[in-house]
Tab-separated table of C-alpha atoms and ligand atoms in Angstrom:
chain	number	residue	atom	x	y	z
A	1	UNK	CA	56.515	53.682	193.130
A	2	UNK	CA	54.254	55.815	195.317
A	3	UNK	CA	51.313	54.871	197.308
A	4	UNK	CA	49.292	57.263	195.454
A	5	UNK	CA	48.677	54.905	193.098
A	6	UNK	CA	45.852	52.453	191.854
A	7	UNK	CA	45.053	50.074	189.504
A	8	UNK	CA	41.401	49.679	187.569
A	9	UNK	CA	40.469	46.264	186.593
A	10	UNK	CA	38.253	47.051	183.610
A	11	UNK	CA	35.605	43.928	183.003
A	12	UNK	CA	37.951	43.358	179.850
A	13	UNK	CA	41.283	43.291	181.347
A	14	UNK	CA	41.074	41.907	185.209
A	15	UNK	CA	43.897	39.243	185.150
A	16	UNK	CA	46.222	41.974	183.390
A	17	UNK	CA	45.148	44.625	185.568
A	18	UNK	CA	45.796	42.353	188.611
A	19	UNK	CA	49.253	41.602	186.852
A	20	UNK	CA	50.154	45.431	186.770
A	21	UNK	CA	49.265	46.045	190.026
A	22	UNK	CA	50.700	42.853	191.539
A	23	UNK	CA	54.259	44.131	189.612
A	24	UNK	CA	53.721	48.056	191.061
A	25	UNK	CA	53.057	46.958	194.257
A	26	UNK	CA	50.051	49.193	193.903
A	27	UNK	CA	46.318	49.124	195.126
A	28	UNK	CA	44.022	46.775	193.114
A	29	UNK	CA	41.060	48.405	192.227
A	30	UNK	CA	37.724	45.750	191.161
A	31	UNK	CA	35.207	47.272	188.272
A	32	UNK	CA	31.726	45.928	188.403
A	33	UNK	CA	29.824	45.358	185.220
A	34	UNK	CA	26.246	44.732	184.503
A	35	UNK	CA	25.058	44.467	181.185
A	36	UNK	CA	21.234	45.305	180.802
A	37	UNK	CA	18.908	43.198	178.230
A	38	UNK	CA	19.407	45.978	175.462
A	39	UNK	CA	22.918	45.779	175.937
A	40	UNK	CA	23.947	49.006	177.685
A	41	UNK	CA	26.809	48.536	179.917
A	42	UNK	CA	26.851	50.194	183.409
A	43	UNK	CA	30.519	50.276	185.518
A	44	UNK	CA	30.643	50.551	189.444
A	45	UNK	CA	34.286	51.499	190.486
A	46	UNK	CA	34.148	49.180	193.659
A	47	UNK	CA	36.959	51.358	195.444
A	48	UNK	CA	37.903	55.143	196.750
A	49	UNK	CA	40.296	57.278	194.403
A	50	UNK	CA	40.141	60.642	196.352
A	51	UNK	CA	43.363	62.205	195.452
A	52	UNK	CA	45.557	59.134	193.436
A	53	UNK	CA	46.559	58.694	189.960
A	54	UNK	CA	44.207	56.003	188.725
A	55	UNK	CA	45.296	53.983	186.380
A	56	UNK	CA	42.058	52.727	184.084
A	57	UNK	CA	43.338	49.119	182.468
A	58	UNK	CA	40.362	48.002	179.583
A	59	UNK	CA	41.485	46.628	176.433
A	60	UNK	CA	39.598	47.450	173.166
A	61	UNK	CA	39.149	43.435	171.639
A	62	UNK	CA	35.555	42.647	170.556
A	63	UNK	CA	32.809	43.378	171.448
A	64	UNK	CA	34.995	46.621	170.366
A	65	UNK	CA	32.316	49.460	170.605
A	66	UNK	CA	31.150	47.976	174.146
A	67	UNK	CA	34.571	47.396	175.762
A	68	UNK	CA	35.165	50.763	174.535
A	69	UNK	CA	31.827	52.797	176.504
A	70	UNK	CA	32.587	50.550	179.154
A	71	UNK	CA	36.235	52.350	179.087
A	72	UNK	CA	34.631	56.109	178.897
A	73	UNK	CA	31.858	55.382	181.524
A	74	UNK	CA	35.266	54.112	184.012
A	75	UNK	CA	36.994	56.792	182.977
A	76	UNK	CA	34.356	59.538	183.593
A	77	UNK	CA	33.666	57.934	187.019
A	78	UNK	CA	36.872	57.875	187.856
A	79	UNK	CA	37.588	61.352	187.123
A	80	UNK	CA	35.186	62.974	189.461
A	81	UNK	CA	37.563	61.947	192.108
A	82	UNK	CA	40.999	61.266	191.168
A	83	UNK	CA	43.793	63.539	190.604
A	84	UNK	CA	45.087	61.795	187.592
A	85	UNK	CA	43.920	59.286	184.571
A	86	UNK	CA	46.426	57.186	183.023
A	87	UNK	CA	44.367	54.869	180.186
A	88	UNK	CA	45.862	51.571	179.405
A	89	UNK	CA	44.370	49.943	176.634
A	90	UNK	CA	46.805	47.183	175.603
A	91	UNK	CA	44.819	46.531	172.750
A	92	UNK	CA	43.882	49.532	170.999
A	93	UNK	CA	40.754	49.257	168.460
A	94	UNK	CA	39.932	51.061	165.239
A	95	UNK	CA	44.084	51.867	164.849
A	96	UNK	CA	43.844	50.051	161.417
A	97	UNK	CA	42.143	53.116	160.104
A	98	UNK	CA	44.218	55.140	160.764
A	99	UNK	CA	44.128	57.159	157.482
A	100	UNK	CA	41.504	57.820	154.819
A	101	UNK	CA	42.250	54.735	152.826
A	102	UNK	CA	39.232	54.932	150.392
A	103	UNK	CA	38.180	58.515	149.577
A	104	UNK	CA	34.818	59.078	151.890
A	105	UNK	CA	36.264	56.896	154.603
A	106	UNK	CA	36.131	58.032	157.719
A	107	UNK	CA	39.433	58.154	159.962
A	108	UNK	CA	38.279	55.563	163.049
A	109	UNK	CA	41.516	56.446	165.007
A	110	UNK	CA	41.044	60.224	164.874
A	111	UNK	CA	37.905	60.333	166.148
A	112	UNK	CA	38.356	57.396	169.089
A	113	UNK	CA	41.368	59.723	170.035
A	114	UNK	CA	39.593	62.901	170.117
A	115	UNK	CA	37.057	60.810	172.109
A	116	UNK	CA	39.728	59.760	174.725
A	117	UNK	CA	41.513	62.976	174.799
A	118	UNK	CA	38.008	64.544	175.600
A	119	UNK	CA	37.068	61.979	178.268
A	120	UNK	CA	40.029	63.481	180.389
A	121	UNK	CA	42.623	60.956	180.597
A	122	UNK	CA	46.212	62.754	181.261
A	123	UNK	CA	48.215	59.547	179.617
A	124	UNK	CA	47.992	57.038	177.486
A	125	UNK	CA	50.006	53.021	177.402
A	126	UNK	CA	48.771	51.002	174.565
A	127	UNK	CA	50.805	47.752	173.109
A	128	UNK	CA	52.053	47.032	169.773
A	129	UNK	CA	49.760	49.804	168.412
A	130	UNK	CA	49.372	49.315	164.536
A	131	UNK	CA	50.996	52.957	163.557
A	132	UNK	CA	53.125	55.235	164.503
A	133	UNK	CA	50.154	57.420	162.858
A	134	UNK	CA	47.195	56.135	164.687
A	135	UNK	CA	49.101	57.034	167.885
A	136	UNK	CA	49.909	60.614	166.565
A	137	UNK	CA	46.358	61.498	166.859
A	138	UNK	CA	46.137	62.124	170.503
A	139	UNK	CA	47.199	65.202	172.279
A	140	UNK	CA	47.580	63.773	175.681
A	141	UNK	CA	51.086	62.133	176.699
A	142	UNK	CA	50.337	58.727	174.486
A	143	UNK	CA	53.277	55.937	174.558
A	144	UNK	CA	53.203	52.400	172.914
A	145	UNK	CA	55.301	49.412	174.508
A	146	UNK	CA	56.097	46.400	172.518
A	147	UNK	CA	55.656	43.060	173.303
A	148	UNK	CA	58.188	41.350	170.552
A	149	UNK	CA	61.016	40.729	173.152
A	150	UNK	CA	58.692	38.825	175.302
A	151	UNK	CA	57.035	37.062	172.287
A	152	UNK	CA	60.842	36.131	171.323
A	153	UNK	CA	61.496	34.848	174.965
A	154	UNK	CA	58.864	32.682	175.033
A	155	UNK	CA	61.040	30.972	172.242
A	156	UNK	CA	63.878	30.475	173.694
A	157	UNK	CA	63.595	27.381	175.166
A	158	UNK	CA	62.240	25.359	172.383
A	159	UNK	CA	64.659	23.328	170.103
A	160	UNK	CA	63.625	24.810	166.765
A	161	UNK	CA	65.337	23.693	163.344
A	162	UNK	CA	67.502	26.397	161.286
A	163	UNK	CA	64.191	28.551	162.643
A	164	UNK	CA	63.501	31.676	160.488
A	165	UNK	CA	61.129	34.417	161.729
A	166	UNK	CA	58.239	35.407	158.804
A	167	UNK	CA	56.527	38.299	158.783
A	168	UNK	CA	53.015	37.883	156.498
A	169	UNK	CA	53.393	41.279	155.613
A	170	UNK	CA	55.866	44.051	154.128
A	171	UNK	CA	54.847	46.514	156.574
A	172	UNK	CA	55.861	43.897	159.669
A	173	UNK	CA	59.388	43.794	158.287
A	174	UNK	CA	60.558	45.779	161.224
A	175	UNK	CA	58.873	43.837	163.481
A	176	UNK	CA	59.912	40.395	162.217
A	177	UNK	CA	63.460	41.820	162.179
A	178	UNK	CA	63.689	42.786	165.943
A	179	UNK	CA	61.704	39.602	166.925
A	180	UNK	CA	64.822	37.693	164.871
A	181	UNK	CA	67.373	39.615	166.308
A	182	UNK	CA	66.732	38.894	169.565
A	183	UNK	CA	66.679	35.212	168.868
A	184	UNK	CA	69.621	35.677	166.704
A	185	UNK	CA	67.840	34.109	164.068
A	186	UNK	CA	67.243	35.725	160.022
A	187	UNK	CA	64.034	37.138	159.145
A	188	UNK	CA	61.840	37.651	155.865
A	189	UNK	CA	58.666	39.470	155.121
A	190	UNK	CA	56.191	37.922	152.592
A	191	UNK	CA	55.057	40.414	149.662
A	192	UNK	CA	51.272	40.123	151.152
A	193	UNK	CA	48.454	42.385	149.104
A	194	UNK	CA	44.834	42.506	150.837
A	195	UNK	CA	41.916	44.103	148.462
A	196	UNK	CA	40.740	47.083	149.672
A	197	UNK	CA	36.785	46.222	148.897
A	198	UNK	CA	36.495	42.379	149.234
A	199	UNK	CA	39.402	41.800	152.084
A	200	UNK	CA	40.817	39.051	150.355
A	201	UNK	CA	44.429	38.372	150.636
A	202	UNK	CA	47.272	37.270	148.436
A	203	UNK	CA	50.406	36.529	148.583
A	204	UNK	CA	52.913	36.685	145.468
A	205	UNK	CA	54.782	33.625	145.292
A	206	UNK	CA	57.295	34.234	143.190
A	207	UNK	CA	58.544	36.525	145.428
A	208	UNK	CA	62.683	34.757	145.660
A	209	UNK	CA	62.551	35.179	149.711
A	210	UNK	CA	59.798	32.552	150.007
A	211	UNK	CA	62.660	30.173	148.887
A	212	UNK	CA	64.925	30.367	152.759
A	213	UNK	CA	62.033	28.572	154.169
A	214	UNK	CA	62.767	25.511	152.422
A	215	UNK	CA	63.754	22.598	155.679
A	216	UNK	CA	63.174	25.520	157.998
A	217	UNK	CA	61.010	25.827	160.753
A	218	UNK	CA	59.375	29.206	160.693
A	219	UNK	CA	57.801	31.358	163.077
A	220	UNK	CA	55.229	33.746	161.488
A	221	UNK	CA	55.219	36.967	163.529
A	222	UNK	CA	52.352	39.646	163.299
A	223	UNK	CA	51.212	42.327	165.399
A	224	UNK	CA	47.531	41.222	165.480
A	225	UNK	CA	45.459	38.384	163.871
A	226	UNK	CA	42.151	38.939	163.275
A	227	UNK	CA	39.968	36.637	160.693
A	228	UNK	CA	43.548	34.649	160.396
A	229	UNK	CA	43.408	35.095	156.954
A	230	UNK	CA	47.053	37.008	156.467
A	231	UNK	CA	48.833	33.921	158.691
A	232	UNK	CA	46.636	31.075	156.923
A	233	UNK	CA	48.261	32.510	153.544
A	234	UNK	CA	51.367	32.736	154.619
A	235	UNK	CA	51.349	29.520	156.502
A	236	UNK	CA	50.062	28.038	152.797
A	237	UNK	CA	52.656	29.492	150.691
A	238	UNK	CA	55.805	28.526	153.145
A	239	UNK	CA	54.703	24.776	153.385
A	240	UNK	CA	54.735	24.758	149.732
A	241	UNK	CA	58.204	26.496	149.620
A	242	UNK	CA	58.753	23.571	152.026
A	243	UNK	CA	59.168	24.830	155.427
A	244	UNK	CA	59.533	22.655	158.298
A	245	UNK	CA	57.286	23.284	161.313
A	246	UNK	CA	55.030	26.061	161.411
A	247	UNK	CA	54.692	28.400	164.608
A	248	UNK	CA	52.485	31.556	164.763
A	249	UNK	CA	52.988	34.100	167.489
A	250	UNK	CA	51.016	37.603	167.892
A	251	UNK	CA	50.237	40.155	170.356
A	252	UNK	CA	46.982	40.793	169.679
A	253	UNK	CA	45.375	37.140	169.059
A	254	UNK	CA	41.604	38.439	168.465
A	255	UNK	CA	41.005	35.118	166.463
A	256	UNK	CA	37.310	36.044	164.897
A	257	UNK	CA	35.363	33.681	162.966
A	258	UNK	CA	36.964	30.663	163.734
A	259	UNK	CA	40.358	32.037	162.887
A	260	UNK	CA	42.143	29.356	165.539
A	261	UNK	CA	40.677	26.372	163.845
A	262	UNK	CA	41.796	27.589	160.475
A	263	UNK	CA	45.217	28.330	161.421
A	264	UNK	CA	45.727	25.229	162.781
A	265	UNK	CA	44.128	23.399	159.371
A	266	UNK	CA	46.367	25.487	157.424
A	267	UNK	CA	49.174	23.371	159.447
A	268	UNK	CA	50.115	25.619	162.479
A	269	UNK	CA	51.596	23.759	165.704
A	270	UNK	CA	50.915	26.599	167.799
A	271	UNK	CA	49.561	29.889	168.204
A	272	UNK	CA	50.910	31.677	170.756
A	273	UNK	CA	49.371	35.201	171.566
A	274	UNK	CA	49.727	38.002	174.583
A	275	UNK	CA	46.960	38.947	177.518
A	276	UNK	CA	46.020	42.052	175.701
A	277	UNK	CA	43.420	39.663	174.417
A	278	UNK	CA	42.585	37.315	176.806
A	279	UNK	CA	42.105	33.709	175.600
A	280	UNK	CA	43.743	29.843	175.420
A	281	UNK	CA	46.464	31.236	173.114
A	282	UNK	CA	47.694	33.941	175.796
A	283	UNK	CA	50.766	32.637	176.873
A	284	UNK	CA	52.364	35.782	177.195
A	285	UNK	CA	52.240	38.266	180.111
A	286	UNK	CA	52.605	41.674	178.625
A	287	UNK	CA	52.390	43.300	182.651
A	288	UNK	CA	56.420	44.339	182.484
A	289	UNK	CA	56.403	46.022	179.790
A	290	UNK	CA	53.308	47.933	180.850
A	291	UNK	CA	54.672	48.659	183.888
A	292	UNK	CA	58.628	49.752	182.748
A	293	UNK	CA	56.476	52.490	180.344
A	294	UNK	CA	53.911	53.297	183.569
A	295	UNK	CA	56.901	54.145	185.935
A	296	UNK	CA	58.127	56.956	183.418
A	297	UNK	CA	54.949	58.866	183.573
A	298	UNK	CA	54.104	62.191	184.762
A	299	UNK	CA	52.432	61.583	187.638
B	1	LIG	C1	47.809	44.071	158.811
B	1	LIG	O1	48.424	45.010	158.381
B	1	LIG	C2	48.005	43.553	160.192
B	1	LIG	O2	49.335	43.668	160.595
B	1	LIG	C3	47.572	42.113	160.316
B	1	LIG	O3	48.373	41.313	159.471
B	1	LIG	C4	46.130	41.926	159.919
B	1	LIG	O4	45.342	42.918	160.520
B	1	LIG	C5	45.621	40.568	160.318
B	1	LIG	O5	44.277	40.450	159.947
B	1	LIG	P1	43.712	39.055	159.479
B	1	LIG	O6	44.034	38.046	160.567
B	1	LIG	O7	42.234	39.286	159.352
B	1	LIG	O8	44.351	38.718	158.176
């Protein structure tokens, strides 16, 4: 890796940032914050960038709009004196809307990526990103790294029973698949529908899959929790089936409104998330992954 390169530690993402730079053997950048009494944010890039690719890391987790202008204020500093931007935003907000869902909605991910593309950034790293569509809608060079083989190693060395890998979800049947493969374990996804208006989610539980949990510990496997409420369903309708232990792992553990407590109460052992969202359940270092993605850049 060249010398020409330096790391950001956006207020969100310090211990990451100081991951990725410790791993490129790169310069460690600090961003100051101060948050005024109204709430505006101002960023103080504590470092010189004459000339170097900087490399802005801020994730997106709540406060979402906030960590986001803090991102755009780094990233306009930053480019009045660097040669190059390279945004990494492990955890990449608004990429659930992603499409116009409800006719009238607007398309979050369009516009936050016309907002980054505008800002100036020359690449893009995000992790686990929701869609392949949300991340078609920037024109910069925009990659997403995944954090399931790490997730999976993390299970390795725990003496599980006949384990079987869950996905709450249809559309994380990919996902759960990989995760099981490389645990050489089977997978299932749960047929999981979430009202459009009300958010509530259900599961169908006649669904004959729900049946291989019986006397098996599982290992429900998401890309993000957010209110819990797709993982406490889940976690409900396997320990009816009859599942053995319960394990819930996630790269993006944003765990709003109590979501940890509930998970737990809905018979959960563990949570174990990533530090795209820092917090007690990151027990994950995403930082290689970043980094693998980071050293294929145009730089
Ligand atoms: C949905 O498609 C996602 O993959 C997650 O399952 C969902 O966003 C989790 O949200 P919550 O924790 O609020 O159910």
């Amino acid at each position: 890796m060249k010398n020409d390169l330096c790391v950001l530690a956006g207020p969100a993402s310090k211990d990451l940032a100081g991951n990725i730079a410790k791993t490129l053997g790169a310069e460690l950048v600090d961003v100051e914050l101060r948050i005024f009494p109204d709430g505006e944010s101002k960023v103080r890039i504590a470092g010189e960038l004459d000339g170097k690719v900087a490399v802005v890391v801020q994730s997106t987790y709540p406060p979402v709009d906030t960590h986001l202008m803090q991102l755009l204020f780094i990233i306009g500093r930053a480019k009045k004196t660097a040669r190059r931007i390279v945004a990494v935003i492990p955890y990449l907000a608004y990429a659930r809307q992603d499409k116009e869902f409800l006719k009238g909605e607007a398309v979050s991910m369009e516009l936050v990526a016309g907002i980054l593309n505008s800002a100036g950034i020359d690449g893009l790293v995000t992790v686990d990103i929701h869609s392949q569509l949300a991340l078609s809608h920037f024109t910069i060079q925009a990659r997403n790294v995944t954090a399931i083989q790490l997730l999976a190693n993390y299970f390795k060395s725990k003496k599980l029973e006949q384990p079987l890998a869950v996905s709450p979800d249809i559309g994380g049947v990919g996902r759960a698949h990989a995760f099981a493969g490389f645990l050489g374990i089977p997978s299932i996804a749960l047929p999981k529908s979430r009202d459009r208006a009300s958010g509530e989610v259900t599961i169908d539980t006649s669904a004959p899959e729900i049946r291989q949990a019986r006397g098996r510990d599982v290992i429900l496997i998401d890309d993000m929790i957010s209110t819990g409420s797709s993982v406490v369903k889940a976690a409900q309708v396997l320990r009816s089936a009859g599942c053995g232990k319960i394990f819930v792992a996630c790269t993006h553990a944003l765990l709003v409104g109590g979501a940890l407590e509930k998970i737990t109460a809905a018979g959960a052992g563990e949570v174990i998330g990533t530090n795209t969202v820092p917090s007690s359940v990151s027990k994950v270092d995403v930082a290689p992954v970043i980094c693998d993605e980071l050293r294929k850049l145009d730089r």
